Structures are given as C-alpha cells and as structure tokens.
Amino acid sequence: MAAKQDTRQNIENIEERKRMMEVGTIPPPTNAARREFCRTSLLDFLVQYFPETTGLAEFSGDQKAAITRIELAMTQGGGRVLNLFPRGFGKTTISENAALWAMLYGHRRFIPIVGADEHAAKDNIESIKTELMTNERLHEDFPEVCACVLHLENKAQRARSQTHNGEPTFIQWGQDTVVFPSVKIDGKWSDSAGSIITARGLTGRIRGMAHKRPDGTKQRPDFVIIDDPQTDVSAMSPAQCTKRLNLIRKGVLRLGGHNEQISAVMNATCIIEDDAVDQLADHLKHPEWEGLRIPMLRRYADSHEKFWLEEYAEIRRNYNPEDPHDRRRAIEDSNKHYLANRERADAGAQATWAECYDHSAEHSAIQHAYNILIDDGEDVFASECQNQPMRLNQGGDFLTAGEINRDRVGTWQKFPADVQAVGFHVDVQKRLLYWCAVGITADFRIYPVYGTYPEQRQRSFEYRSVKRSIQQAHKGMSEELSIQAALETLLPQLIGKAWEREDGTTIETDCGLIDGGYQTGSVRAAIRANPHRSRLFAMFGRGVKAADVPMLQRNKGKGEIRSTDAAVPWIMKPDASERGTRNVFNDTNGLKTFLHRRIATDSGRAGSFELSKGDHRRYCEHLASSEYATETSGPHGTVLEWRQLPGSPDNHWLDATCGAIVAASISQKVHFSRMAQAVSRGSGGSRSKRNRVSYL
C-alpha cells in the first residue's frame, strides 16, 4: 500500500515539475499592427519599443543616417559600416537594440556583439536581457519570446527543461549568451526561433564560434556588431592598435566562414589620433569600411572666441573653490549670461543633435557642447565629442611614429663619411638593456643605431613580454649581479667598437652613458670593470620644468663641468660618495624636445635625424608613441614638459637616444650651436681647427 502511495506521489511530482516547466498558452501580439509596422524599419523599432532610451528624444539627422546604414547592413548583407558617434550619443544602446530588432524579426540568426574586453561585452548581454525581462512593449508584441523569458524568472538553470506544448524550447539564458526560444505558433516556427546573441571581448575567444541548432544545423555567425573595440590604454599603444586591427580583420570578419561574407557594424568613438578606430575611418587606408564621423558641433559659433571662450568661460570659472556652493552660483550666472545673449552666442553654431543636453541645468545643445569644451578641455572635446582627436605632442609640430618610419628612413647601412662623433647610452631595466648609439656630423645630422641585450629574435616586442631576458642569459645570479654581468657583456661591444663609415674609414666611440637611476651599484661596478672606464659615466635624468631654474643657469658647484651647448643641456659632477667618480645629469624635457625637433627637420638638412635602411616601426613607437608634451609657461619661460602616456607604453629607446646625444655632446667634437658655421663651411668630412676642451 505504501509503495503504491510512493509511486503515485512520484508521478504527481513529475507532473508538477512538467507543469512548472511548461510555458503554457502564448497569447497573440497585443498590437500586431505596431509589430508589423516596425518589421522593415530599425528607426521605427527604436522609437516605438524603447521610449525610455532610444525613443526618448528626437534623433538627429546624422543619427538617423547611421541607423539606416545599420539597417541596410543587417537586411542586405555584405557591408562593413563604421559609425563614429560622440560619447553619450547612444551608440551602445543603438547597437544592443539593433541586435534585438534583427533577432525578433528573423533578419539575422546569430549575432556576436564584440566589445573592447570580456567585461564590456557581458554588459551588452545584460542590457539586452533586461529589455527582454522588463520592456512592456516587447512583452505585448513579442509574447513568443518574452513569455518564455518571464517564465525563467531570470534563473538560467530553468532554461534546460523549459517546454511549450510539451516540446523543449531550447532557450539559453547565460551570462554571455542568449538563445531565443524555439516556439511554434499556429504550426509555424516563430521568426526568432533559435536565434543567438552572444558577447565576446575582442582579445578573448573569438575564433571558431558556432552553435548547433535543435535540427542539427551548425549555425555560424551571420552578422557582427563591434561596440567600442578599444580601451583608453590600448588606444595609446600603436602595438596594441595594430593587434586589435589584426584581430578584427583576421578573427572577427572571418567568423562567417567561406560560404558567406559576414556583415559588420562598428559603433565607436575615436580616443586619440591614429588609434585603431581612427585608422579604420581613414578611407584611403581602409576603403572596405564605410566610415561616418558624427561631431557634436558641426560648426562653431561665430563668437567662438569672444563670447564662449572669453566672456562665458570667465563667468563659469569665476568661483571660490573653498565655498561648496559658489560653483553652483557661477554656473547659474553663466546660464543667465547665455540666455541674455543667446542670439549672439548661438549665431553660426550648428549642433548635430538638438536634444543632446541636460534639460535641468542647460538650455541648448550648443551650450552643452561649449560647457564640455570649457570644463574638460580642448583635447577631451576634440576626441570625445568631435571624433577628431587632437594630435599628441600638441606643444610642437612633431611627427608620429608612422611618419617617422615612413619619412625618416634613409639608405645608409654604415655611418655616413662625415660623421665626426659617436656616443651611446644604455637604458637599464630589470629584464633587458636598451641601447642606442648615434653618429653625429658637424652640422648635427643624427644617425641612430639601436638594440637590446639580450638581443630579441622578434622585430616587434613589448618589454613586458620579452622572450629572452637578462635573468635567462645570466642564470643563478641575484638581480644586482645579473644586471652587472649584462652590462659587463654589452659595454665592451659599444665603447670599444670601431664604427665603419661609408668611405671605408672607421670612427671610435667617444663616450658612453649608462642609466644610473636603477641598480646604481651594479652600473658603477660595471663601469669600474671596463678598461675604457674613463669614457664611461652613469647618467641621471632630471625633468626641468617651466617653474624651475634652467639647468645651465644654476649656481656652479665645485668641480662641475657643464655643456657649452645650450641646446643639449648636461652637467658633469664629482660623485660625493665615491672618490674619482663623475656622474652626468641631463635635462630630460629639454632633450626630448630637442630630439623631436631634429626628427621634424627634413632628412639631409642640417640638424636632421635619419634612420638606416629597414623597418624601424617598434623603435619609432618608443620615440613618438610613448610620451606626450604639454606646453607650460613659468617664471623662467615656456617649456614642453613630457609625460608618459596612460598604460605606460615602452619609452626606453626614447631615453636611450636622448642619452646618446648627450654622450656625443660630451666629446665636444660636435656643437649644435655652431651648426650654422658648419653649414657655411660645408658638411664634408674635414674638421674645423679650433681648440677643444676634452672632458674624457
């Protein structure tokens, strides 16, 4: 009797579980006309079904054009569309809702959304899931999807056993993947049955993406949405930009296989000039992408300077920072000034999106744009709002890494015959030594040669991923001893080298400098062990700012020797802790500016910079893509102050090249200030006869 009761109870439990897993009757769409009206129009879908996000305000003409391009790419296929939106123009929301449109109507079957990283991509999926769970208009008009979603109660484990009319729906509700339920309505599969949206980070697992449908069909992606594919850090690194472009080209755009050309839409914002997105938007470089740049202000106001950057900005910025209420007062005063002068202030200005402003604190999209420009600066406004990022190193007209590698590469493989001085510098890092030697002529043309110890097999590499390190070359040693051993191996190759010139003669190294800021004891020990130690010195960089007294104008200490060339500032001082030892100190800000001005000078001219025949991409990135200059004024004049870019990209050959110029200057064989005299005499191999003071 008890056994029969247990059996009956088990049957009842099974039936109850089946009832719990059964979605039940799915009602017809509440507004079938609205649903059908939006079938062929992404714009109407965004406006009708997302009143709190993309339907909140009237789209601008540029936004409508971008949405139309997305629609055509989704329905016609084969296109690669790049829409550059200002930050805050709803590009991510448009991307997510466009994916829903394509899935719900069956325009596409499998859409990966690719973000800058895994975390960003998962945020896209969470947003889409939230719409499916909470959007009342979607619930009304797409019940075959939303009823199944609501039935899960946001519990992914229930998806495995969900049924409709006793048949599995095969719905999936994961953190990075949503598979739409396979449901039959009036005997026909719904438009969205089995459709897939998945999220991936660009640098994560991209290749080999596929999904097996209930009928056994292997579904590959047929459309991809790329949403802001770069981070601030990756945009600053040319190496990472190249890596991400290759991932898009070789990975993302090959997801559809060979049988179908996959369509792609990328919605993004430029971060800096020549970043990955900026390169894709260049039609000459990438004609395969249809690029559209959308600025926040299509045209500045006629009174851009007079009203906005002088009158209005002065009122907005004029407040007491110690009073917590005074900034609010300044903002209100600037608002009043704008309203009183609005006709003059707005004249000539064209805002791309009239609804893009804080309606509670501002009065127009034009005012909103100028508030960003005034509060956050020209560089932020140029990139985040205008999609026309300012050139880095705006303090001077300097070349980019790509321009240096293209325009400053010559045909020489040995130093030119008129090179008169050679100096080198070694930048000391824990795992690697970066070195650069420069040959310099009488008219101060600079010819660099560079390398590392240990030498790396790869042409392009980053310090953090070096394959052959100092520790591998000198195993079993402490850090101090391994660096000393590395220097004792490298220095004889540089200080004792006879450099060949193109006329068949040779020239010796005049002076060598070694970075003394890291493991100073190891550096000094390596210098003492070298037979040419009288021409070797530890060097310490000092970033002299606009507020500081220039290095060569400071009071001269006992035993100091100074550069007589103001363009290449350095001081040699006796070391107080070690008798008979001298250290060199240089102005890093001045030298980096000096180097970039030499690079900006046309090759072959006096005071120019020229690389040897070959590809120098990675070296050029150290020179021009690792630091930026800001023009700063102070009591001692105007100075370009150099800072490392976010993400700390490699700058070691930049430091080594600047140091090598100092080393050549110490020889006193070349003098930039006398360059004009050398040019007037001709830049041949003969040296001028003059008394020189040797510091070696």
Coordinates of C-alpha atoms in Angstrom, one line a residue, residues 446-655:
I446 CA 71.9 62.5 -36.3
Y447 CA 72.2 58.8 -37.4
P448 CA 71.0 56.3 -34.7
V449 CA 71.8 52.7 -34.3
Y450 CA 70.0 50.7 -31.5
G451 CA 69.4 47.3 -30.0
T452 CA 68.9 45.4 -26.8
Y453 CA 70.8 43.0 -24.6
P454 CA 70.0 40.2 -24.7
E455 CA 69.0 40.6 -28.4
Q456 CA 65.4 39.7 -29.2
R457 CA 64.5 37.4 -32.0
Q458 CA 61.3 39.2 -32.8
R459 CA 61.4 42.5 -34.6
S460 CA 58.5 43.9 -32.7
F461 CA 58.1 43.2 -29.0
E462 CA 57.0 44.8 -25.7
Y463 CA 59.1 44.9 -22.6
R464 CA 56.5 43.0 -20.5
S465 CA 56.6 40.1 -22.9
V466 CA 60.3 39.7 -23.7
K467 CA 61.3 36.1 -24.5
R468 CA 65.0 36.4 -23.7
S469 CA 65.7 38.3 -20.5
I470 CA 68.9 39.2 -18.6
Q471 CA 67.9 36.6 -16.0
Q472 CA 67.8 33.9 -18.7
A473 CA 71.2 34.9 -20.0
H474 CA 72.8 35.0 -16.6
K475 CA 71.1 32.3 -14.6
G476 CA 71.6 31.7 -10.9
M477 CA 72.5 35.3 -10.0
S478 CA 70.9 37.9 -7.9
E479 CA 69.2 40.8 -9.6
E480 CA 72.1 43.1 -8.9
L481 CA 74.8 40.7 -10.2
S482 CA 72.8 39.7 -13.3
I483 CA 72.5 43.4 -14.3
Q484 CA 76.2 43.9 -13.7
A485 CA 77.0 40.9 -15.7
A486 CA 74.8 42.1 -18.6
L487 CA 76.4 45.5 -18.6
E488 CA 79.9 43.9 -18.5
T489 CA 78.9 41.9 -21.6
L490 CA 77.4 44.8 -23.5
L491 CA 79.6 47.7 -22.7
P492 CA 82.8 46.3 -24.4
Q493 CA 80.8 45.8 -27.6
L494 CA 79.8 49.5 -27.6
I495 CA 82.7 51.5 -26.1
G496 CA 85.4 49.5 -27.8
K497 CA 83.7 49.4 -31.2
A498 CA 85.2 50.9 -34.3
W499 CA 82.2 52.0 -36.3
E500 CA 82.5 51.7 -40.1
R501 CA 81.8 54.8 -42.3
E502 CA 80.7 54.7 -45.9
D503 CA 84.1 55.9 -47.1
G504 CA 85.7 52.8 -45.7
T505 CA 87.3 54.5 -42.6
T506 CA 86.3 53.8 -39.1
I507 CA 85.5 56.0 -36.1
E508 CA 85.7 55.1 -32.4
T509 CA 83.1 55.6 -29.8
D510 CA 83.8 58.9 -27.9
C511 CA 81.7 58.5 -24.8
G512 CA 79.2 56.1 -23.2
L513 CA 76.5 56.8 -20.6
I514 CA 74.6 54.3 -18.6
D515 CA 71.3 54.9 -16.8
G516 CA 72.2 55.2 -13.2
G517 CA 68.6 55.5 -11.8
Y518 CA 68.1 51.7 -11.4
Q519 CA 70.6 49.5 -9.6
T520 CA 73.2 52.2 -9.4
G521 CA 75.7 50.0 -7.6
S522 CA 75.6 47.5 -10.5
V523 CA 76.1 50.3 -13.0
R524 CA 79.2 51.7 -11.2
A525 CA 80.7 48.2 -10.8
A526 CA 80.3 47.5 -14.5
I527 CA 82.0 50.8 -15.3
R528 CA 84.9 50.2 -13.0
A529 CA 85.4 46.8 -14.6
N530 CA 85.8 48.2 -18.1
P531 CA 89.2 49.2 -19.4
H532 CA 87.7 52.2 -21.1
R533 CA 86.1 53.4 -17.9
S534 CA 87.5 57.0 -18.4
R535 CA 84.9 57.4 -21.2
L536 CA 82.0 55.8 -19.3
F537 CA 79.7 57.6 -16.9
A538 CA 76.5 57.0 -15.0
M539 CA 73.8 59.4 -16.1
F540 CA 70.7 60.6 -14.2
G541 CA 67.8 62.4 -15.9
R542 CA 66.1 65.4 -14.4
G543 CA 62.9 66.8 -15.8
V544 CA 63.4 70.6 -15.6
K545 CA 60.0 72.3 -15.6
A546 CA 58.9 75.8 -16.5
A547 CA 58.9 76.7 -12.8
D548 CA 62.5 75.5 -12.3
V549 CA 65.7 77.4 -12.9
P550 CA 67.2 76.1 -16.2
M551 CA 70.0 73.6 -15.6
L552 CA 72.8 75.6 -17.1
Q553 CA 71.7 78.8 -15.3
R554 CA 72.1 77.3 -11.8
N555 CA 75.0 78.2 -9.5
K556 CA 78.0 76.2 -10.5
G557 CA 79.3 73.7 -7.9
K558 CA 82.9 72.8 -7.2
G559 CA 84.4 70.5 -9.8
E560 CA 81.4 70.8 -12.1
I561 CA 81.8 70.6 -15.9
R562 CA 79.0 71.9 -18.0
S563 CA 77.8 71.7 -21.5
T564 CA 78.7 74.8 -23.5
D565 CA 75.9 73.9 -25.9
A566 CA 72.6 75.3 -24.5
A567 CA 70.6 73.1 -26.9
V568 CA 72.0 69.9 -25.3
P569 CA 72.0 70.7 -21.6
W570 CA 74.0 68.5 -19.2
I571 CA 76.2 68.8 -16.1
M572 CA 79.0 66.5 -15.0
K573 CA 79.6 66.4 -11.2
P574 CA 82.0 64.6 -9.0
D575 CA 80.3 61.8 -7.0
A576 CA 80.4 62.7 -3.3
S577 CA 80.1 59.0 -2.3
E578 CA 82.8 57.6 -4.5
R579 CA 86.1 59.4 -5.0
G580 CA 87.3 59.8 -8.5
T581 CA 83.8 59.1 -10.0
R582 CA 81.8 61.6 -12.0
N583 CA 78.2 61.5 -12.8
V584 CA 76.3 63.2 -15.7
F585 CA 72.9 64.9 -15.2
N586 CA 70.7 65.9 -18.1
D587 CA 67.5 67.9 -18.7
T588 CA 65.1 65.2 -20.0
N589 CA 62.4 67.7 -21.0
G590 CA 64.9 69.8 -23.0
L591 CA 66.5 66.8 -24.7
K592 CA 63.2 65.1 -25.7
T593 CA 62.1 68.4 -27.2
F594 CA 65.4 68.8 -29.0
L595 CA 65.3 65.3 -30.4
H596 CA 61.7 65.7 -31.7
R597 CA 62.7 69.0 -33.4
R598 CA 65.6 67.1 -35.1
I599 CA 63.1 64.4 -36.2
A600 CA 60.8 67.1 -37.6
T601 CA 63.6 68.5 -39.7
D602 CA 63.6 67.2 -43.3
S603 CA 66.2 64.4 -43.8
G604 CA 69.5 65.6 -45.2
R605 CA 69.2 69.1 -43.8
A606 CA 71.5 70.4 -41.1
G607 CA 70.2 69.3 -37.7
S608 CA 68.1 66.5 -39.1
F609 CA 67.5 62.8 -38.0
E610 CA 67.7 59.8 -40.3
L611 CA 67.3 56.1 -39.7
S612 CA 69.2 53.4 -41.6
K613 CA 67.6 51.3 -44.4
G614 CA 64.9 49.0 -43.0
D615 CA 61.8 48.8 -40.9
H616 CA 62.0 50.7 -37.6
R617 CA 58.4 50.6 -36.5
R618 CA 58.9 49.5 -32.9
Y619 CA 61.8 51.9 -32.3
C620 CA 59.7 54.8 -33.7
E621 CA 56.9 53.8 -31.3
H622 CA 59.2 54.3 -28.4
L623 CA 60.2 57.7 -29.8
A624 CA 56.8 59.1 -30.7
S625 CA 54.0 57.0 -29.1
S626 CA 55.1 56.6 -25.5
E627 CA 55.1 60.2 -24.2
Y628 CA 53.3 63.4 -24.9
A629 CA 54.4 67.1 -24.4
T630 CA 52.4 69.8 -22.8
E631 CA 53.4 73.5 -23.3
T632 CA 53.8 75.1 -19.9
S633 CA 54.8 78.6 -19.0
G634 CA 56.5 79.7 -15.8
P635 CA 58.9 82.3 -14.4
H636 CA 61.8 81.0 -16.5
G637 CA 60.0 80.8 -19.8
T638 CA 58.0 78.3 -21.8
V639 CA 58.9 74.6 -21.6
L640 CA 57.5 71.4 -23.2
E641 CA 57.0 69.1 -20.3
W642 CA 57.0 65.4 -21.3
R643 CA 54.9 62.7 -19.6
Q644 CA 54.4 59.1 -20.3
L645 CA 51.0 58.1 -21.8
P646 CA 48.4 56.1 -19.8
G647 CA 49.2 52.4 -19.8
S648 CA 53.0 53.2 -19.6
P649 CA 53.9 52.2 -23.2
D650 CA 57.6 51.4 -23.7
N651 CA 59.8 54.5 -23.9
H652 CA 63.2 53.0 -23.4
W653 CA 64.7 53.8 -26.8
L654 CA 63.5 57.3 -26.5
D655 CA 65.5 57.7 -23.3

